[in-house]
Amino acid sequence: MARGSAVAWAALGPLLWGCALGLQGGMLYPQESPSRECKELDGLWSFRADFSDNRRRGFEEQWYRRPLWESGPTVDMPVPSSFNDISQDWRLRHFVGWVWYEREVILPERWTQDLRTRVVLRIGSAHSYAIVWVNGVDTLEHEGGYLPFEADISNLVQVGPLPSRLRITIAINNTLTPTTLPPGTIQYLTDTSNPPILGIPRVTLSRTHILTFSTTLDCSGLYFCTRHPPPTSMTSPSPPAWSKTVVRASGLVNYQISVKGSNLFKLEVRLLDAENKVVANGTGTQGQLKVPGVSLWWPYLMHERPAYLYSLEVQLTAQTSLGPVSDFYTLPVGIRTVAVTKSQFLINGKPFYFHGVNKHEDADIRGKGFDWPLLVKDFNLLRWLGANAFRTSHYPYAEEVMQMCDRYGIVVIDECPGVGLALPQFFNNVSLHHHMQVMEEVVRRDKNHPAVVMWSVANEPASHLESAGYYLKMVIAHTKSLDPSRPVTFVSNSNYAADKGAPYVDVICLNSYYSWYHDYGHLELIQLQLATQFENWYKKYQKPIIQSEYGAETIAGFHQDPPLMFTEEYQKSLLEQYHLGLDQKRRKYVVGELIWNFADFMTEQSPTRVLGNKKGIFTRQRQPKSAAFLLRERYWKIANETRYPHSVAKSQCLENSLFT
């Protein structure tokens, strides 16, 4: 279901190297500190697409050796953004091949003169193959989109008295092949289908850093939260009262730190609570911090104080051949547990029900470019909706999105770009190796986020194939070896009896579109079909199930009664029938439901799409359709049932207290 484009989003700045769960070369999110500076390169870049027949003219003429404008006409291109959505040139809308970006940067003098300073260039994402030159020198190559990559460029900028002006050139190829992720095929001559679309990332320069670290989190003891029953009045409720029973509560934070550049160093570690009080101390490159009276990280709507975050501070002092060096980094830390039984998904030992959405990083004009106002608007809508979760369909989202989820308590199923694995030739050894590398990058980047509770390695692969079964088994096992603390899944639309990958997942995730892609118009069949689906899958695999996609295409403002397809009434009626079916199983072994989709989004052209996918409950401009209000009523009701297990009737009190 993902859009056939891969574009810019924000993954800023300065970088660190180290391990994440034993992985080498891990990167922490860049931040400014007393020891670090960041120089963001958002803004206008020079841009040129290579329209030559073989798309290789830029390499043949070595465009990177001199300013890009000298090679021919360039245009201004904002970063981050999707160039396909910006230009009026029809050739760029569906361009496949190499495009070139370039920008000149002036560095602070201390970056170029102080040899103790490490200068790192970081690319937030570039899909799907990127080559980076600095002042004409080949500096960095990376395969795969959506994830950050970096290079130490100190030796290129600290070479003399006048290297402060830097020319950064990036060539990006968006061609999808059977071994890329997502995969694709190339068709020629009479093919009129839309090829994949590309974009560029946010790019940042930063200053020295010598360390990175990773954490694994756990809690011991028992921690219970209960609520008093809701007030009887629904018109002017008071905020709900909480009572807390703590039998014994302690938290554990395991840390591991990697230091590069010196063997003579001292490390000090402190854990601070939300009031900036030190609650634990440690020294050395690895250790365990015990947190008495721990405040757990809870999802939105599960606790009076959701998304509680500690701050893990690491201070380094080191002796190098050039003299003493110091570094300082702060990592937000949420302490919580995740576990799966054969019928439940548990967070902090308490049953958790996913009631949320699937999303896309997509909006008017900017395309998939990261945008802070849009992100804040989306989170306001999620909270208004009563959603507690979303899946990053079908690729890792910007790191800022993960940080917002940590802060707001929105639970994340973190999905890699394993979408479109539909043909037998896609399940080959080269693809498998690349898929494993991508999962390493995803886990390395996102493993320290408490909001991430499960990894998804693919969306709708051809999992009925024998080759797919082995492929998925290997990718899932590799992901578990990278992070044993989280469950792993993939999202299936295969028949339960034929699915070769389902035995290896911890949670079954199912996409089904009853009364839309088949039996369309027959809403009366949904409950029976849904019940049969759930019963068959659970009987065979004995694992909790999430309805990971369902929905209907809806053109905002189209109305018809009795309901007809593409009208707001049909979308609402279809959702109502799904909800009746879900309610029959959600107190048994169905542990979640994620609507497709949060908002309308752009797709490639086809006779079945009217300016993109219109299954959103919000328009692309984030205005609600009728189904949004239906879903809001349902999600708040489910949230209050979770909070008030013995008093469901007056379930609007919390919603009203927060949003009226």
mmCIF file of N, CA, C and O in Angstrom, residues 3 85 357-385 390-391 393 395 397 401 556 597-602 611 613-626 628-629:
data_model
loop_
_atom_site.group_PDB
_atom_site.id
_atom_site.type_symbol
_atom_site.label_atom_id
_atom_site.label_comp_id
_atom_site.label_asym_id
_atom_site.label_seq_id
_atom_site.Cartn_x
_atom_site.Cartn_y
_atom_site.Cartn_z
ATOM 1 N N ARG A 3 3.222 4.343 -0.964
ATOM 2 C CA ARG A 3 3.416 5.143 -2.159
ATOM 3 C C ARG A 3 4.718 4.740 -2.834
ATOM 4 O O ARG A 3 5.696 4.404 -2.185
ATOM 5 N N ASP A 85 7.109 16.385 -6.486
ATOM 6 C CA ASP A 85 5.933 17.190 -6.158
ATOM 7 C C ASP A 85 6.184 18.689 -6.298
ATOM 8 O O ASP A 85 5.252 19.482 -6.198
ATOM 9 N N VAL A 357 -3.801 3.540 13.939
ATOM 10 C CA VAL A 357 -3.866 3.836 12.513
ATOM 11 C C VAL A 357 -2.610 3.318 11.814
ATOM 12 O O VAL A 357 -1.603 3.000 12.440
ATOM 13 N N ASN A 358 -2.699 3.224 10.515
ATOM 14 C CA ASN A 358 -1.529 3.181 9.640
ATOM 15 C C ASN A 358 -1.344 4.583 9.067
ATOM 16 O O ASN A 358 -2.313 5.309 8.855
ATOM 17 N N LYS A 359 -0.091 4.950 8.812
ATOM 18 C CA LYS A 359 0.173 6.297 8.329
ATOM 19 C C LYS A 359 1.051 6.243 7.085
ATOM 20 O O LYS A 359 1.499 5.193 6.655
ATOM 21 N N HIS A 360 1.281 7.420 6.533
ATOM 22 C CA HIS A 360 2.314 7.636 5.527
ATOM 23 C C HIS A 360 2.937 8.995 5.797
ATOM 24 O O HIS A 360 2.271 9.910 6.302
ATOM 25 N N GLU A 361 4.207 9.130 5.484
ATOM 26 C CA GLU A 361 4.842 10.438 5.529
ATOM 27 C C GLU A 361 4.545 11.121 4.193
ATOM 28 O O GLU A 361 5.284 10.966 3.224
ATOM 29 N N ASP A 362 3.467 11.881 4.171
ATOM 30 C CA ASP A 362 2.982 12.420 2.906
ATOM 31 C C ASP A 362 2.110 13.626 3.177
ATOM 32 O O ASP A 362 1.325 13.642 4.137
ATOM 33 N N ALA A 363 2.249 14.655 2.345
ATOM 34 C CA ALA A 363 1.403 15.843 2.449
ATOM 35 C C ALA A 363 1.502 16.622 1.149
ATOM 36 O O ALA A 363 2.377 16.380 0.317
ATOM 37 N N ASP A 364 0.587 17.568 0.985
ATOM 38 C CA ASP A 364 0.598 18.421 -0.199
ATOM 39 C C ASP A 364 1.930 19.161 -0.315
ATOM 40 O O ASP A 364 2.550 19.525 0.681
ATOM 41 N N ILE A 365 2.336 19.421 -1.546
ATOM 42 C CA ILE A 365 3.496 20.245 -1.915
ATOM 43 C C ILE A 365 4.811 19.591 -1.526
ATOM 44 O O ILE A 365 5.639 19.282 -2.384
ATOM 45 N N ARG A 366 5.021 19.349 -0.234
ATOM 46 C CA ARG A 366 6.305 18.832 0.219
ATOM 47 C C ARG A 366 6.464 17.343 -0.090
ATOM 48 O O ARG A 366 7.561 16.814 -0.108
ATOM 49 N N GLY A 367 5.368 16.636 -0.307
ATOM 50 C CA GLY A 367 5.451 15.200 -0.546
ATOM 51 C C GLY A 367 5.788 14.467 0.731
ATOM 52 O O GLY A 367 5.090 14.584 1.728
ATOM 53 N N LYS A 368 6.896 13.729 0.716
ATOM 54 C CA LYS A 368 7.334 13.010 1.905
ATOM 55 C C LYS A 368 8.385 13.766 2.694
ATOM 56 O O LYS A 368 9.011 13.207 3.591
ATOM 57 N N GLY A 369 8.606 15.013 2.388
ATOM 58 C CA GLY A 369 9.569 15.797 3.143
ATOM 59 C C GLY A 369 9.092 16.036 4.560
ATOM 60 O O GLY A 369 7.915 16.299 4.803
ATOM 61 N N PHE A 370 10.017 15.964 5.522
ATOM 62 C CA PHE A 370 9.664 16.171 6.922
ATOM 63 C C PHE A 370 9.186 17.594 7.145
ATOM 64 O O PHE A 370 9.725 18.545 6.595
ATOM 65 N N ASP A 371 8.171 17.735 8.018
ATOM 66 C CA ASP A 371 7.573 19.048 8.265
ATOM 67 C C ASP A 371 7.071 19.090 9.702
ATOM 68 O O ASP A 371 6.162 18.335 10.075
ATOM 69 N N TRP A 372 7.636 19.972 10.533
ATOM 70 C CA TRP A 372 7.250 20.038 11.939
ATOM 71 C C TRP A 372 5.787 20.415 12.149
ATOM 72 O O TRP A 372 5.089 19.769 12.959
ATOM 73 N N PRO A 373 5.255 21.454 11.489
ATOM 74 C CA PRO A 373 3.830 21.760 11.691
ATOM 75 C C PRO A 373 2.920 20.579 11.359
ATOM 76 O O PRO A 373 1.946 20.314 12.077
ATOM 77 N N LEU A 374 3.239 19.853 10.277
ATOM 78 C CA LEU A 374 2.429 18.690 9.918
ATOM 79 C C LEU A 374 2.531 17.612 10.988
ATOM 80 O O LEU A 374 1.532 16.983 11.355
ATOM 81 N N LEU A 375 3.737 17.384 11.503
ATOM 82 C CA LEU A 375 3.915 16.355 12.526
ATOM 83 C C LEU A 375 3.116 16.691 13.780
ATOM 84 O O LEU A 375 2.432 15.822 14.349
ATOM 85 N N VAL A 376 3.181 17.922 14.222
ATOM 86 C CA VAL A 376 2.432 18.314 15.420
ATOM 87 C C VAL A 376 0.929 18.204 15.171
ATOM 88 O O VAL A 376 0.166 17.737 16.027
ATOM 89 N N LYS A 377 0.477 18.605 13.991
ATOM 90 C CA LYS A 377 -0.936 18.473 13.654
ATOM 91 C C LYS A 377 -1.368 17.010 13.698
ATOM 92 O O LYS A 377 -2.427 16.678 14.254
ATOM 93 N N ASP A 378 -0.558 16.127 13.125
ATOM 94 C CA ASP A 378 -0.904 14.706 13.114
ATOM 95 C C ASP A 378 -0.997 14.149 14.528
ATOM 96 O O ASP A 378 -1.889 13.351 14.834
ATOM 97 N N PHE A 379 -0.091 14.546 15.396
ATOM 98 C CA PHE A 379 -0.151 14.041 16.769
ATOM 99 C C PHE A 379 -1.340 14.615 17.529
ATOM 100 O O PHE A 379 -1.937 13.930 18.370
ATOM 101 N N ASN A 380 -1.694 15.855 17.240
ATOM 102 C CA ASN A 380 -2.918 16.400 17.846
ATOM 103 C C ASN A 380 -4.144 15.623 17.388
ATOM 104 O O ASN A 380 -5.068 15.364 18.172
ATOM 105 N N LEU A 381 -4.169 15.245 16.112
ATOM 106 C CA LEU A 381 -5.295 14.454 15.601
ATOM 107 C C LEU A 381 -5.303 13.050 16.199
ATOM 108 O O LEU A 381 -6.378 12.512 16.512
ATOM 109 N N LEU A 382 -4.138 12.448 16.370
ATOM 110 C CA LEU A 382 -4.081 11.126 16.994
ATOM 111 C C LEU A 382 -4.640 11.167 18.408
ATOM 112 O O LEU A 382 -5.412 10.282 18.815
ATOM 113 N N ARG A 383 -4.266 12.184 19.148
ATOM 114 C CA ARG A 383 -4.757 12.293 20.528
ATOM 115 C C ARG A 383 -6.254 12.594 20.552
ATOM 116 O O ARG A 383 -6.994 12.057 21.378
ATOM 117 N N TRP A 384 -6.700 13.445 19.649
ATOM 118 C CA TRP A 384 -8.145 13.728 19.542
ATOM 119 C C TRP A 384 -8.907 12.450 19.207
ATOM 120 O O TRP A 384 -9.999 12.198 19.744
ATOM 121 N N LEU A 385 -8.329 11.646 18.357
ATOM 122 C CA LEU A 385 -8.962 10.419 17.910
ATOM 123 C C LEU A 385 -9.037 9.374 19.023
ATOM 124 O O LEU A 385 -9.879 8.476 18.984
ATOM 125 N N PHE A 390 0.422 3.371 16.117
ATOM 126 C CA PHE A 390 0.405 3.314 14.657
ATOM 127 C C PHE A 390 1.550 2.440 14.177
ATOM 128 O O PHE A 390 2.500 2.155 14.902
ATOM 129 N N ARG A 391 1.407 1.994 12.939
ATOM 130 C CA ARG A 391 2.454 1.233 12.263
ATOM 131 C C ARG A 391 3.142 2.158 11.268
ATOM 132 O O ARG A 391 2.478 2.945 10.580
ATOM 133 N N SER A 393 3.929 2.221 8.286
ATOM 134 C CA SER A 393 3.710 1.608 6.980
ATOM 135 C C SER A 393 4.279 2.523 5.878
ATOM 136 O O SER A 393 3.917 3.682 5.817
ATOM 137 N N TYR A 395 7.799 1.750 5.961
ATOM 138 C CA TYR A 395 9.199 2.150 5.986
ATOM 139 C C TYR A 395 9.438 2.868 7.305
ATOM 140 O O TYR A 395 8.488 3.359 7.937
ATOM 141 N N TYR A 397 10.002 5.784 9.774
ATOM 142 C CA TYR A 397 9.704 7.213 9.707
ATOM 143 C C TYR A 397 10.872 8.018 10.289
ATOM 144 O O TYR A 397 11.825 7.478 10.840
ATOM 145 N N VAL A 401 9.785 11.687 14.520
ATOM 146 C CA VAL A 401 8.497 11.035 14.748
ATOM 147 C C VAL A 401 8.614 10.057 15.914
ATOM 148 O O VAL A 401 7.748 10.005 16.801
ATOM 149 N N ALA A 556 -14.096 12.582 -0.061
ATOM 150 C CA ALA A 556 -14.730 13.514 0.876
ATOM 151 C C ALA A 556 -15.819 14.314 0.169
ATOM 152 O O ALA A 556 -15.606 14.866 -0.912
ATOM 153 N N ASN A 597 -6.692 4.285 6.160
ATOM 154 C CA ASN A 597 -5.454 4.899 6.574
ATOM 155 C C ASN A 597 -5.785 6.125 7.403
ATOM 156 O O ASN A 597 -6.905 6.605 7.387
ATOM 157 N N PHE A 598 -4.772 6.644 8.074
ATOM 158 C CA PHE A 598 -4.938 7.873 8.829
ATOM 159 C C PHE A 598 -5.388 9.021 7.930
ATOM 160 O O PHE A 598 -6.339 9.741 8.242
ATOM 161 N N ALA A 599 -4.716 9.208 6.806
ATOM 162 C CA ALA A 599 -5.049 10.321 5.904
ATOM 163 C C ALA A 599 -4.858 9.870 4.458
ATOM 164 O O ALA A 599 -4.067 8.983 4.161
ATOM 165 N N ASP A 600 -5.584 10.498 3.555
ATOM 166 C CA ASP A 600 -5.378 10.251 2.130
ATOM 167 C C ASP A 600 -3.927 10.562 1.763
ATOM 168 O O ASP A 600 -3.296 11.446 2.356
ATOM 169 N N PHE A 601 -3.408 9.847 0.772
ATOM 170 C CA PHE A 601 -2.020 10.076 0.377
ATOM 171 C C PHE A 601 -1.872 9.865 -1.123
ATOM 172 O O PHE A 601 -2.670 9.171 -1.760
ATOM 173 N N MET A 602 -0.834 10.480 -1.675
ATOM 174 C CA MET A 602 -0.600 10.413 -3.109
ATOM 175 C C MET A 602 -0.021 9.062 -3.484
ATOM 176 O O MET A 602 0.750 8.460 -2.735
ATOM 177 N N LEU A 611 -6.485 10.838 -7.821
ATOM 178 C CA LEU A 611 -5.490 11.666 -7.154
ATOM 179 C C LEU A 611 -5.021 11.018 -5.859
ATOM 180 O O LEU A 611 -5.017 11.626 -4.791
ATOM 181 N N ASN A 613 -4.541 7.574 -3.008
ATOM 182 C CA ASN A 613 -5.320 6.651 -2.194
ATOM 183 C C ASN A 613 -6.227 7.450 -1.268
ATOM 184 O O ASN A 613 -5.762 8.301 -0.507
ATOM 185 N N LYS A 614 -7.522 7.155 -1.317
ATOM 186 C CA LYS A 614 -8.511 7.934 -0.569
ATOM 187 C C LYS A 614 -9.126 7.134 0.587
ATOM 188 O O LYS A 614 -10.247 7.390 0.989
ATOM 189 N N LYS A 615 -8.364 6.199 1.138
ATOM 190 C CA LYS A 615 -8.888 5.419 2.266
ATOM 191 C C LYS A 615 -8.702 6.121 3.604
ATOM 192 O O LYS A 615 -9.023 5.553 4.658
ATOM 193 N N GLY A 616 -8.174 7.322 3.609
ATOM 194 C CA GLY A 616 -7.962 8.031 4.864
ATOM 195 C C GLY A 616 -9.265 8.374 5.566
ATOM 196 O O GLY A 616 -10.290 8.606 4.925
ATOM 197 N N ILE A 617 -9.210 8.413 6.899
ATOM 198 C CA ILE A 617 -10.345 8.962 7.655
ATOM 199 C C ILE A 617 -10.216 10.482 7.744
ATOM 200 O O ILE A 617 -11.165 11.166 8.138
ATOM 201 N N PHE A 618 -9.023 10.985 7.396
ATOM 202 C CA PHE A 618 -8.811 12.413 7.182
ATOM 203 C C PHE A 618 -8.380 12.613 5.728
ATOM 204 O O PHE A 618 -7.803 11.715 5.109
ATOM 205 N N THR A 619 -8.650 13.771 5.188
ATOM 206 C CA THR A 619 -8.168 14.091 3.850
ATOM 207 C C THR A 619 -6.662 14.323 3.901
ATOM 208 O O THR A 619 -6.046 14.374 4.972
ATOM 209 N N ARG A 620 -6.062 14.480 2.744
ATOM 210 C CA ARG A 620 -4.623 14.765 2.711
ATOM 211 C C ARG A 620 -4.315 16.085 3.406
ATOM 212 O O ARG A 620 -3.209 16.302 3.893
ATOM 213 N N GLN A 621 -5.310 16.962 3.474
ATOM 214 C CA GLN A 621 -5.153 18.249 4.155
ATOM 215 C C GLN A 621 -5.518 18.165 5.639
ATOM 216 O O GLN A 621 -5.631 19.165 6.331
ATOM 217 N N ARG A 622 -5.758 16.926 6.145
ATOM 218 C CA ARG A 622 -6.035 16.651 7.557
ATOM 219 C C ARG A 622 -7.387 17.166 8.015
ATOM 220 O O ARG A 622 -7.559 17.558 9.167
ATOM 221 N N GLN A 623 -8.380 17.143 7.125
ATOM 222 C CA GLN A 623 -9.758 17.451 7.511
ATOM 223 C C GLN A 623 -10.537 16.145 7.661
ATOM 224 O O GLN A 623 -10.370 15.222 6.859
ATOM 225 N N PRO A 624 -11.395 16.031 8.684
ATOM 226 C CA PRO A 624 -12.046 14.748 8.972
ATOM 227 C C PRO A 624 -13.162 14.413 7.998
ATOM 228 O O PRO A 624 -13.925 15.278 7.566
ATOM 229 N N LYS A 625 -13.242 13.126 7.653
ATOM 230 C CA LYS A 625 -14.423 12.567 7.009
ATOM 231 C C LYS A 625 -15.352 12.032 8.098
ATOM 232 O O LYS A 625 -14.984 11.978 9.278
ATOM 233 N N SER A 626 -16.530 11.605 7.726
ATOM 234 C CA SER A 626 -17.500 11.132 8.721
ATOM 235 C C SER A 626 -16.932 9.987 9.549
ATOM 236 O O SER A 626 -17.204 9.878 10.754
ATOM 237 N N ALA A 628 -14.065 9.532 10.710
ATOM 238 C CA ALA A 628 -13.170 9.952 11.792
ATOM 239 C C ALA A 628 -13.933 10.078 13.105
ATOM 240 O O ALA A 628 -13.431 9.706 14.167
ATOM 241 N N PHE A 629 -15.154 10.584 13.046
ATOM 242 C CA PHE A 629 -15.949 10.748 14.258
ATOM 243 C C PHE A 629 -16.419 9.398 14.793
ATOM 244 O O PHE A 629 -16.477 9.182 16.009
#
